[in-house]
CSV table of C-alpha atoms and ligand atoms in Angstrom, one decimal:
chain,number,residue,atom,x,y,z
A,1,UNK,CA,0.0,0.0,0.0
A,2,UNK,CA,1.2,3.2,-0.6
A,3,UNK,CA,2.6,4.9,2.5
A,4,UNK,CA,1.1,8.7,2.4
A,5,UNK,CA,-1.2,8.7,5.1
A,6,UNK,CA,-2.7,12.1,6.8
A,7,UNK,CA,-3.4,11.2,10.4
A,8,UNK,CA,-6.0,13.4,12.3
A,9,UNK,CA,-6.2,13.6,15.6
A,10,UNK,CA,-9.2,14.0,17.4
A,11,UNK,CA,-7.4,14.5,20.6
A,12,UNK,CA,-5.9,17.8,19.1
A,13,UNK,CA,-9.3,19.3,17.5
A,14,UNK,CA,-10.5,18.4,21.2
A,15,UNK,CA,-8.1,20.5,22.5
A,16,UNK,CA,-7.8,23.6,20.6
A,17,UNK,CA,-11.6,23.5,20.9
A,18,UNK,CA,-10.7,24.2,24.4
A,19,UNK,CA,-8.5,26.5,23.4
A,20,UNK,CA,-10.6,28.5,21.4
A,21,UNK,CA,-13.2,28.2,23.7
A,22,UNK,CA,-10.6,29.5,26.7
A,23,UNK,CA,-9.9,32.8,24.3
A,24,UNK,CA,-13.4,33.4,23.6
A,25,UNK,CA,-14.4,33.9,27.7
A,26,UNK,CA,-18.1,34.1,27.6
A,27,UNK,CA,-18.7,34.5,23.8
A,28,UNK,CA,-20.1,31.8,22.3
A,29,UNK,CA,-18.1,29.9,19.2
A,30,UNK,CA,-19.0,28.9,15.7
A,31,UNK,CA,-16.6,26.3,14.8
A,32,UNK,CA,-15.4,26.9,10.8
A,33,UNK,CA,-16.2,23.4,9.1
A,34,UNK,CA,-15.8,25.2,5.5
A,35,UNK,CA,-14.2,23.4,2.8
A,36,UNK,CA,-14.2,19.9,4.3
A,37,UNK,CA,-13.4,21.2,7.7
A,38,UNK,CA,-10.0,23.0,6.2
A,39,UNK,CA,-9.8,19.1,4.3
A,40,UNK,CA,-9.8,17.6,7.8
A,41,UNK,CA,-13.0,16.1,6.7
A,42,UNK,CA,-16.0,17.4,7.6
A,43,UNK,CA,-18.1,14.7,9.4
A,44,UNK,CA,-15.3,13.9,11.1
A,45,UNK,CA,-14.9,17.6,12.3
A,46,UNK,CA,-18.6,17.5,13.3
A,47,UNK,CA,-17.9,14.8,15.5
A,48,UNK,CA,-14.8,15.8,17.7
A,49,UNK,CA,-16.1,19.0,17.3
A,50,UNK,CA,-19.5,18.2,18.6
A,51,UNK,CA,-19.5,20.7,21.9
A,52,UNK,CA,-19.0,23.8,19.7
A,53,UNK,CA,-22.5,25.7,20.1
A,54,UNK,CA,-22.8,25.9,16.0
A,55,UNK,CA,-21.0,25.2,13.0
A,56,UNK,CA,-20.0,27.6,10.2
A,57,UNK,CA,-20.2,26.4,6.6
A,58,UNK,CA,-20.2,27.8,3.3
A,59,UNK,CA,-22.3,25.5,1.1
A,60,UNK,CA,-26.3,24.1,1.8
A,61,UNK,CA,-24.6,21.1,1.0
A,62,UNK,CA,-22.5,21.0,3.5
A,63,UNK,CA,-25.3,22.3,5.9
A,64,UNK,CA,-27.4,19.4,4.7
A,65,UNK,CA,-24.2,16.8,5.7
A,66,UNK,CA,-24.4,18.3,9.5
A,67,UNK,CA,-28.3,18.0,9.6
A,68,UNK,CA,-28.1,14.1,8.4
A,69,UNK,CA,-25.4,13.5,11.1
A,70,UNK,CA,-27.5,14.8,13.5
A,71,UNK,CA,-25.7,18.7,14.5
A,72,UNK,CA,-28.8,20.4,16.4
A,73,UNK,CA,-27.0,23.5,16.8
A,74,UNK,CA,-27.2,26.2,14.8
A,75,UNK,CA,-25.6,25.9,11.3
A,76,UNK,CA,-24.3,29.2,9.6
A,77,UNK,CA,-24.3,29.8,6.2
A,78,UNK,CA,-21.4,32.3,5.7
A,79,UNK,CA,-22.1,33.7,2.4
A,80,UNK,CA,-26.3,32.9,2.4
A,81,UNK,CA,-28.2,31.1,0.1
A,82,UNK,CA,-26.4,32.4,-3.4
A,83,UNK,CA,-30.1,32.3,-5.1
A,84,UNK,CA,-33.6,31.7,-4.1
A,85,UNK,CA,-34.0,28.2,-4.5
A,86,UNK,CA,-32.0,28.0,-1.8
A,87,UNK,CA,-34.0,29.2,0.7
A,88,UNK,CA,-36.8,26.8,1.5
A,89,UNK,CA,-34.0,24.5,2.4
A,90,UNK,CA,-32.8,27.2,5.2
A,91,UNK,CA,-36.1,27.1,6.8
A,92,UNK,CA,-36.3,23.5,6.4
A,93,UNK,CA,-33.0,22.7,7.7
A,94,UNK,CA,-32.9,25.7,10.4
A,95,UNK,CA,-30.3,27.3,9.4
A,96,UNK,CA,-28.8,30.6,9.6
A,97,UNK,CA,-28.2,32.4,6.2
A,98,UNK,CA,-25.7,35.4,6.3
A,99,UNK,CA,-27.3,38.2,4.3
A,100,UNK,CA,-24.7,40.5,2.8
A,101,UNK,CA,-26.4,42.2,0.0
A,102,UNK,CA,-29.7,44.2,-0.9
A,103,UNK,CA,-30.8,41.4,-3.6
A,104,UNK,CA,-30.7,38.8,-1.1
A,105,UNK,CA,-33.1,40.6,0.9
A,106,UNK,CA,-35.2,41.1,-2.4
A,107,UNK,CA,-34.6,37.2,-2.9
A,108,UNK,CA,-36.4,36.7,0.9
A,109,UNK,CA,-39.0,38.7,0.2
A,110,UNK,CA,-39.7,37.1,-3.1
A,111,UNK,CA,-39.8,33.9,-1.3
A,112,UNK,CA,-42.5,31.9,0.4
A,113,UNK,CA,-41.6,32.4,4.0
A,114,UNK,CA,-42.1,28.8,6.6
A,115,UNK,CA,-41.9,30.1,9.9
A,116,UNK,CA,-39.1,32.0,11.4
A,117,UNK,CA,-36.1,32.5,10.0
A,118,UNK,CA,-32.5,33.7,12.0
A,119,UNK,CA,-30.1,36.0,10.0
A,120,UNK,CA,-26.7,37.0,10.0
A,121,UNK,CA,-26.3,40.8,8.9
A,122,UNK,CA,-22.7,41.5,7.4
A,123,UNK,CA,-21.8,44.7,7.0
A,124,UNK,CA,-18.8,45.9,5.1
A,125,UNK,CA,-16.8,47.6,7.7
A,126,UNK,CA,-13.6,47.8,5.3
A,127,UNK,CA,-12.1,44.5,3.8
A,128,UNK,CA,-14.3,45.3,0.9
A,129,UNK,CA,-16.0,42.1,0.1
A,130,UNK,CA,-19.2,41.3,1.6
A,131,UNK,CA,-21.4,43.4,3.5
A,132,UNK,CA,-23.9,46.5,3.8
A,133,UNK,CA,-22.2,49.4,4.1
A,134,UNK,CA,-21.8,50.8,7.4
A,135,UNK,CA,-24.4,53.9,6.9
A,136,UNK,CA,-27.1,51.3,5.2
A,137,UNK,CA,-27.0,49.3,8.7
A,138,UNK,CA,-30.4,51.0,10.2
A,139,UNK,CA,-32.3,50.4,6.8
A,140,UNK,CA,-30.9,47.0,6.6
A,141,UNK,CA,-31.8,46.0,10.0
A,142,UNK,CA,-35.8,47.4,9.1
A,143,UNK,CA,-36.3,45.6,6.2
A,144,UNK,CA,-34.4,42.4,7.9
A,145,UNK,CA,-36.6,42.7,11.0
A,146,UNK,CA,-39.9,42.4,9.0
A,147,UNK,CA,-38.6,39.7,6.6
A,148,UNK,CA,-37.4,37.1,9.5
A,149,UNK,CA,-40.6,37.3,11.1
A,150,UNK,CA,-39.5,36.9,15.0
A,151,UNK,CA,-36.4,35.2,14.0
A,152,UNK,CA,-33.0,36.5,15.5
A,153,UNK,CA,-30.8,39.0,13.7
A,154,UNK,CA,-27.1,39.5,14.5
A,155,UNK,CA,-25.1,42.1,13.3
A,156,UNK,CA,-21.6,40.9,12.0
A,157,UNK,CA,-18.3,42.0,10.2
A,158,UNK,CA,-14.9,40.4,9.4
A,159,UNK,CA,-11.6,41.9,9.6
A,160,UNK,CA,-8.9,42.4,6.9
A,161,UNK,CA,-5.7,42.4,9.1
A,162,UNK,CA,-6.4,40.7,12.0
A,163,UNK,CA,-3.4,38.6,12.1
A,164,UNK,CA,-1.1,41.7,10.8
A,165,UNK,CA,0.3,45.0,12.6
A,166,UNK,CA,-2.7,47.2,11.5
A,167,UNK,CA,-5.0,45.0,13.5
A,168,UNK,CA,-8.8,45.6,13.9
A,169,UNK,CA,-9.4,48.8,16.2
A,170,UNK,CA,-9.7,50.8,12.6
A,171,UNK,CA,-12.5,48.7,11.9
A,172,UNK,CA,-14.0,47.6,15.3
A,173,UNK,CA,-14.6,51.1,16.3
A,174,UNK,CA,-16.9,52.4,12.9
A,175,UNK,CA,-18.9,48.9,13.3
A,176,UNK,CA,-19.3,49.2,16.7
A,177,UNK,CA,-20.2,53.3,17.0
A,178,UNK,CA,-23.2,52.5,14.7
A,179,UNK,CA,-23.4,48.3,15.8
A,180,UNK,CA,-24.2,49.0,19.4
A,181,UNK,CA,-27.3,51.7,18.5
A,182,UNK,CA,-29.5,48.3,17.8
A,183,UNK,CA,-29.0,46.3,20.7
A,184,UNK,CA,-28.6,43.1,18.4
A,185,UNK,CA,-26.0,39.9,19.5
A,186,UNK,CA,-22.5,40.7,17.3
A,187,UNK,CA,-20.2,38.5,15.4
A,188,UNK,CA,-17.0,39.6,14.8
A,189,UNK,CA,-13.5,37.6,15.6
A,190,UNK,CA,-11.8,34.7,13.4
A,191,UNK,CA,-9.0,32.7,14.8
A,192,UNK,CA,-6.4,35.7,14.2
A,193,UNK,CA,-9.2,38.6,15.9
A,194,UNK,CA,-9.8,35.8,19.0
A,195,UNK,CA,-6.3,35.1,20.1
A,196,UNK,CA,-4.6,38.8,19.4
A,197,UNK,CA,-7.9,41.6,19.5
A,198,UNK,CA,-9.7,40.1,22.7
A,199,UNK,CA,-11.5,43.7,22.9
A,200,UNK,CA,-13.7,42.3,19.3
A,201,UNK,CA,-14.9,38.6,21.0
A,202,UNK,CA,-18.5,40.2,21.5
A,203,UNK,CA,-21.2,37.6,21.2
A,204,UNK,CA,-20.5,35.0,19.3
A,205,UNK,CA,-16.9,34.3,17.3
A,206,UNK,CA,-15.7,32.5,14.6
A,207,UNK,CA,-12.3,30.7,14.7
A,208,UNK,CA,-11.6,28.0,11.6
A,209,UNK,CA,-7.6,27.8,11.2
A,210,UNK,CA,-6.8,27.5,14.9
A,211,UNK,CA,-9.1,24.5,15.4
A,212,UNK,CA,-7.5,23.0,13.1
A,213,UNK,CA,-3.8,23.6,14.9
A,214,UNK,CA,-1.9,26.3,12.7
A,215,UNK,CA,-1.4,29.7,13.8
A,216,UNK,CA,-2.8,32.5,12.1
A,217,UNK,CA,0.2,34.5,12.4
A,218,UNK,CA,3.7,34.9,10.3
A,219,UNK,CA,5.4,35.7,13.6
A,220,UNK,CA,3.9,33.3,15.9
A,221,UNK,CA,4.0,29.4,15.7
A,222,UNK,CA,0.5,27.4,16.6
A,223,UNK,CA,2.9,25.4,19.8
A,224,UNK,CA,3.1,29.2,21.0
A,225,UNK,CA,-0.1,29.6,21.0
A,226,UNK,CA,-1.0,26.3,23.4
A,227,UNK,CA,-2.4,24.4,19.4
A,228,UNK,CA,-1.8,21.5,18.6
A,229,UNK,CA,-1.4,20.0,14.9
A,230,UNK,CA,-4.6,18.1,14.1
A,231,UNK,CA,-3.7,16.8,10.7
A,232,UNK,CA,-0.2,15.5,10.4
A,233,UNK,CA,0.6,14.0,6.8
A,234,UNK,CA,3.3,11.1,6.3
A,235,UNK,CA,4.9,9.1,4.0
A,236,UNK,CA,8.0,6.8,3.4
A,237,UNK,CA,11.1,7.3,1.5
A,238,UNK,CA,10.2,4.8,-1.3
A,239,UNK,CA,14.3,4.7,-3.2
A,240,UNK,CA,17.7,6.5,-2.5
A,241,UNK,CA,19.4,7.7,-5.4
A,242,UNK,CA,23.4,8.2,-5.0
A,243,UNK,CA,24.4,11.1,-7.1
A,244,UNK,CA,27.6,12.2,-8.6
A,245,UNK,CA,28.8,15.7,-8.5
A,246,UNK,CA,26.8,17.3,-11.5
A,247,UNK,CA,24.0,15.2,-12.1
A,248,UNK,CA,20.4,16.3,-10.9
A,249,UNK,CA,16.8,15.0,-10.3
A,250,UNK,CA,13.5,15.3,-11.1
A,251,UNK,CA,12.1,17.2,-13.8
A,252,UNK,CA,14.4,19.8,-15.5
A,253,UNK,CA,17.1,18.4,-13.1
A,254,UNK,CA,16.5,21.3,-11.2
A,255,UNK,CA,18.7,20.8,-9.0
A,256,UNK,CA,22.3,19.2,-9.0
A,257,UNK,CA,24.2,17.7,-6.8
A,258,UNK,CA,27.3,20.2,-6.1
A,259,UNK,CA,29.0,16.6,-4.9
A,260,UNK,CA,28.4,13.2,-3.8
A,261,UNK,CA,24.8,13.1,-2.7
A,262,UNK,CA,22.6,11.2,-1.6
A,263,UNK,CA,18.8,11.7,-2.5
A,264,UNK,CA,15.5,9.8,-1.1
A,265,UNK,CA,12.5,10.0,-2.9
A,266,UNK,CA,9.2,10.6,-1.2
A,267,UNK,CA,5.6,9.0,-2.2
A,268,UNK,CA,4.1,12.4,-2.3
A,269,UNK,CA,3.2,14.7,-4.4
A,270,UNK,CA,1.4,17.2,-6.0
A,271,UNK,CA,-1.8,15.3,-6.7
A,272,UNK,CA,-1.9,14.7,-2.8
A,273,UNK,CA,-2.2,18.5,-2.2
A,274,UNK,CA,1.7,19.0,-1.4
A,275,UNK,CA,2.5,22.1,-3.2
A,276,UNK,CA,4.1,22.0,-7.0
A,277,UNK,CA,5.4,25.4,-6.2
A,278,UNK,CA,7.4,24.8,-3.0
A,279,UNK,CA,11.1,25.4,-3.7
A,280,UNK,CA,14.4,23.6,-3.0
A,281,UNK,CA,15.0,23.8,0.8
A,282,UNK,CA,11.3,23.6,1.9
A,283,UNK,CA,11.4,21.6,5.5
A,284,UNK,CA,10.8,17.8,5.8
A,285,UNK,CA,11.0,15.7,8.3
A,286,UNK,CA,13.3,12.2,8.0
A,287,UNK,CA,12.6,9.8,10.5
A,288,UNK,CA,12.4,12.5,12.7
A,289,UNK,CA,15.5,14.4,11.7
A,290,UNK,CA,15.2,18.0,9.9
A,291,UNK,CA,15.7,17.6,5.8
A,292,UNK,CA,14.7,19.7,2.9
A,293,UNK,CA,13.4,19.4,-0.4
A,294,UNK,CA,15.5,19.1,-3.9
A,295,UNK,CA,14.4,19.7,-7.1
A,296,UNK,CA,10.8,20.1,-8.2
A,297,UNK,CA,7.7,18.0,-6.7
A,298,UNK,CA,6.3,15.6,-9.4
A,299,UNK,CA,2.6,14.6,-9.3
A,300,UNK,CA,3.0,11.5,-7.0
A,301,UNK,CA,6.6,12.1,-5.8
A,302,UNK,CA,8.8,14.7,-4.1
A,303,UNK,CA,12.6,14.5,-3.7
A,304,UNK,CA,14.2,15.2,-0.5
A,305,UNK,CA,18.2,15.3,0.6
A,306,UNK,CA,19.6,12.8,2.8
A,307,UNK,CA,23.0,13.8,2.5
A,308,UNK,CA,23.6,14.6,6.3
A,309,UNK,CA,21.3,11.8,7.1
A,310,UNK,CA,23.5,8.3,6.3
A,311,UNK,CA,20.8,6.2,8.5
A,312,UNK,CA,18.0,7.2,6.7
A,313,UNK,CA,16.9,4.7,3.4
A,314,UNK,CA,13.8,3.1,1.9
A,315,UNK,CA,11.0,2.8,4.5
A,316,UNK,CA,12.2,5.8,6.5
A,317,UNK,CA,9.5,7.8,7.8
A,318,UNK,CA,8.7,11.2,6.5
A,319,UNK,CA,6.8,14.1,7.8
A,320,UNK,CA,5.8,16.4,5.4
A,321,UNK,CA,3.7,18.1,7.8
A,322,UNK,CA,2.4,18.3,10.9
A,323,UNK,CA,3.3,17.0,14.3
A,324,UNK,CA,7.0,18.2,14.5
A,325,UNK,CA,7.0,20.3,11.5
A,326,UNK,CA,4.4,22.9,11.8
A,327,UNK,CA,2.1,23.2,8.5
A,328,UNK,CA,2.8,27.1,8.7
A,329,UNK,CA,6.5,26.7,8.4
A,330,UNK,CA,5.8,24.5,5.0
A,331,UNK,CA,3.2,26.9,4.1
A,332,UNK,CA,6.0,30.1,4.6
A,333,UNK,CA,8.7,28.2,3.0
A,334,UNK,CA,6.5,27.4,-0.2
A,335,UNK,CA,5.3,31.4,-0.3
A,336,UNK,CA,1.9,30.3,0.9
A,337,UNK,CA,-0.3,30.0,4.3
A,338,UNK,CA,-1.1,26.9,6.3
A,339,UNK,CA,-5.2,27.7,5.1
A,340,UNK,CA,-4.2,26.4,1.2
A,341,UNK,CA,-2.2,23.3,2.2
A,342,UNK,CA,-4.8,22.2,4.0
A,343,UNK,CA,-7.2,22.5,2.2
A,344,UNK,CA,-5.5,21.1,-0.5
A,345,UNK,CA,-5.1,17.7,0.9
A,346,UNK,CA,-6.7,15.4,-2.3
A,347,UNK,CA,-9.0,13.4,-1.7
A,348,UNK,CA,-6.7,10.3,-3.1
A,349,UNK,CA,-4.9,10.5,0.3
A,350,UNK,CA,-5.9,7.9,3.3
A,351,UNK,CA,-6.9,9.1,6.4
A,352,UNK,CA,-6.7,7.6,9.3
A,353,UNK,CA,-8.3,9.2,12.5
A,354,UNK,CA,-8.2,8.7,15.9
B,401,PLP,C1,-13.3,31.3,7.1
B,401,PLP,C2,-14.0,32.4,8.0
B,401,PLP,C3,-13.7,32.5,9.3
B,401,PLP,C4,-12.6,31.7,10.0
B,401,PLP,O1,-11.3,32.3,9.7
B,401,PLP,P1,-10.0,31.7,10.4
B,401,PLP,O2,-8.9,32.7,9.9
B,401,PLP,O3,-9.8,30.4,9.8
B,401,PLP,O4,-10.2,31.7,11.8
B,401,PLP,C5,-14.4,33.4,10.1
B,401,PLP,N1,-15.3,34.2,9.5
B,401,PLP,C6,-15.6,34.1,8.2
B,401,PLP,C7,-16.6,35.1,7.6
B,401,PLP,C8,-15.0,33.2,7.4
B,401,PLP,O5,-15.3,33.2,6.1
């Protein structure tokens, strides 16, 4: 059998629920299940994540998955229904569609309404993607108020630079100058806002990547921030090439050998989500010790260096990462964030969980 193998620990979602849920004081927490739970699998997610008090997702299929296992909390849709056939199913399903824009509104009202309906408001308070704007927020809230018929409204936002040196204040304080006129439950913080901005937790808050054990932050590592890796991805070294001064590997030989080497090839590759794009001297671990990448990653194959590493040969474990090589780290060294690698994880690759 081929030996790439993502392991996901439901020990670790466990505890940086607890984590999260330690930051958040007495907010109340929306666990981010979007994409296949970050490609930890969304079912399995649900289940270790099962004390959460909702779950955020972005599809009504997704929603629908939850329902059929059984989640009784409240299910967030984060971008709404994206037309109006979509909307019986919220009702149906109870769940709670963000409205971001007037022709979802008009798409409500259109609509034949079941009962009551809870809403998310999102108001654009500067990242410049979803949302009201900020001055349409009392209008907004009218029209919402007599389309959800009883149900609850909460007023929410999302920050651009949460996890950067700009922070959140310079869009905290406009959302909440005009936010705290209505009196309505708020929904601000993601994993980055949560652990760094305290001062935006409000009501209810919305961490995703720090569930999942990787930090939000260039500076800071996920260990420094009491996470744990949930999803740790391994492999074997399946052949050791010897290489003489000059000659390369891989495609292009993009790399050479500047002397004697010795070279282990890796069963991973791009088709299991590792990155095509990562260069020579990304991290990876051999059998434990601290090795790095060499030449460019093939679709079911990567090449790493085991020139300081004579023990290491066929069948030596490899971490590409994970638990003793944080995702981030990979993520940095390959000029992209933790978020994209694991998401990326194809659905070729086994999992086991436990
Ligand atoms: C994905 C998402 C989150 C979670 O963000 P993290 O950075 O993973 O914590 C929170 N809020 C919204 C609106 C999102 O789309």
């Amino acid at each position: 059998m081929r030996p790439l193998l993502a392991r996901i620990s439901f020990a670790a979602l466990a505890h940086n629920l607890a984590a999260a849920r330690a930051a958040a004081g007495p907010a109340r927490l929306w666990a981010v299940v979007k994409a296949n739970a970050y490609g930890h699998g969304l079912t399995r997610a649900a289940h270790a994540l099962a004390d959460a008090d909702g779950f955020a997702v972005l599809t009504l299929e997704e929603a629908a998955v939850l329902r059929e296992l059984g989640v009784r909390q409240p299910v967030l849709l984060l971008e709404g229904y994206f037309d109006a056939t979509e909307i019986p199913a919220c009702y149906e399903l109870g769940l709670t569609p963000v409205v971001h824009h007037a022709e979802q509104l008009g798409m409500l009202d259109r609509s034949a309404r079941s009962g009551t309906l809870n809403l998310y408001l999102k108001f654009n308070s500067g990242m410049n993607r979803l949302g009201f704007a900020l001055p349409e927020m009392e209008r907004v809230i009218e029209r919402a108020q007599a389309l959800a018929q009883g149900g609850m409204l909460t007023l929410m936002t999302h920050f651009a630079t949460a996890d950067e040196a700009a922070g959140v204040a310079w869009q905290l304080a406009p959302f909440l100058e005009r936010a705290r006129r209505h009196r309505l439950p708020l929904s601000l913080a993601n994993s980055a806002a949560l652990l760094r901005h305290p001062d935006s937790r409000a009501d209810w808050v919305r961490p995703g990547i720090m569930l999942y054990g990787a930090s939000p932050f260039a500076d800071t590592g996920a260990a420094a921030l009491g996470l744990r890796p949930v999803m740790t991805l391994t492999s074997e070294i399946i052949a050791v090439q010897e290489l003489a001064p000059g000659e390369g590997v891989g495609y292009g030989l993009a790399w050479r050998a500047a002397q004697v080497a010795r070279v282990g090839i890796v069963a991973c590759g791009y088709a299991d989500g590792y990155p095509r794009h990562a260069p020579g001297g990304t991290p990876v671990l051999v059998a434990g010790r601290r090795s790095a990448l060499v030449g460019r990653v093939s679709m079911d194959m990567l090449a790493v260096d085991l020139s300081g590493l004579p023990q290491a040969g066929v069948g030596s474990p490899v971490t590409l990462w994970g638990e003793g090589l944080p995702v981030e780290e990979v993520a940095a060294a390959a000029g992209t964030i933790s978020y994209e690698l694991l998401c990326a994880l194809a659905p070729r690759v086994r999992v086991a969980e436990g």
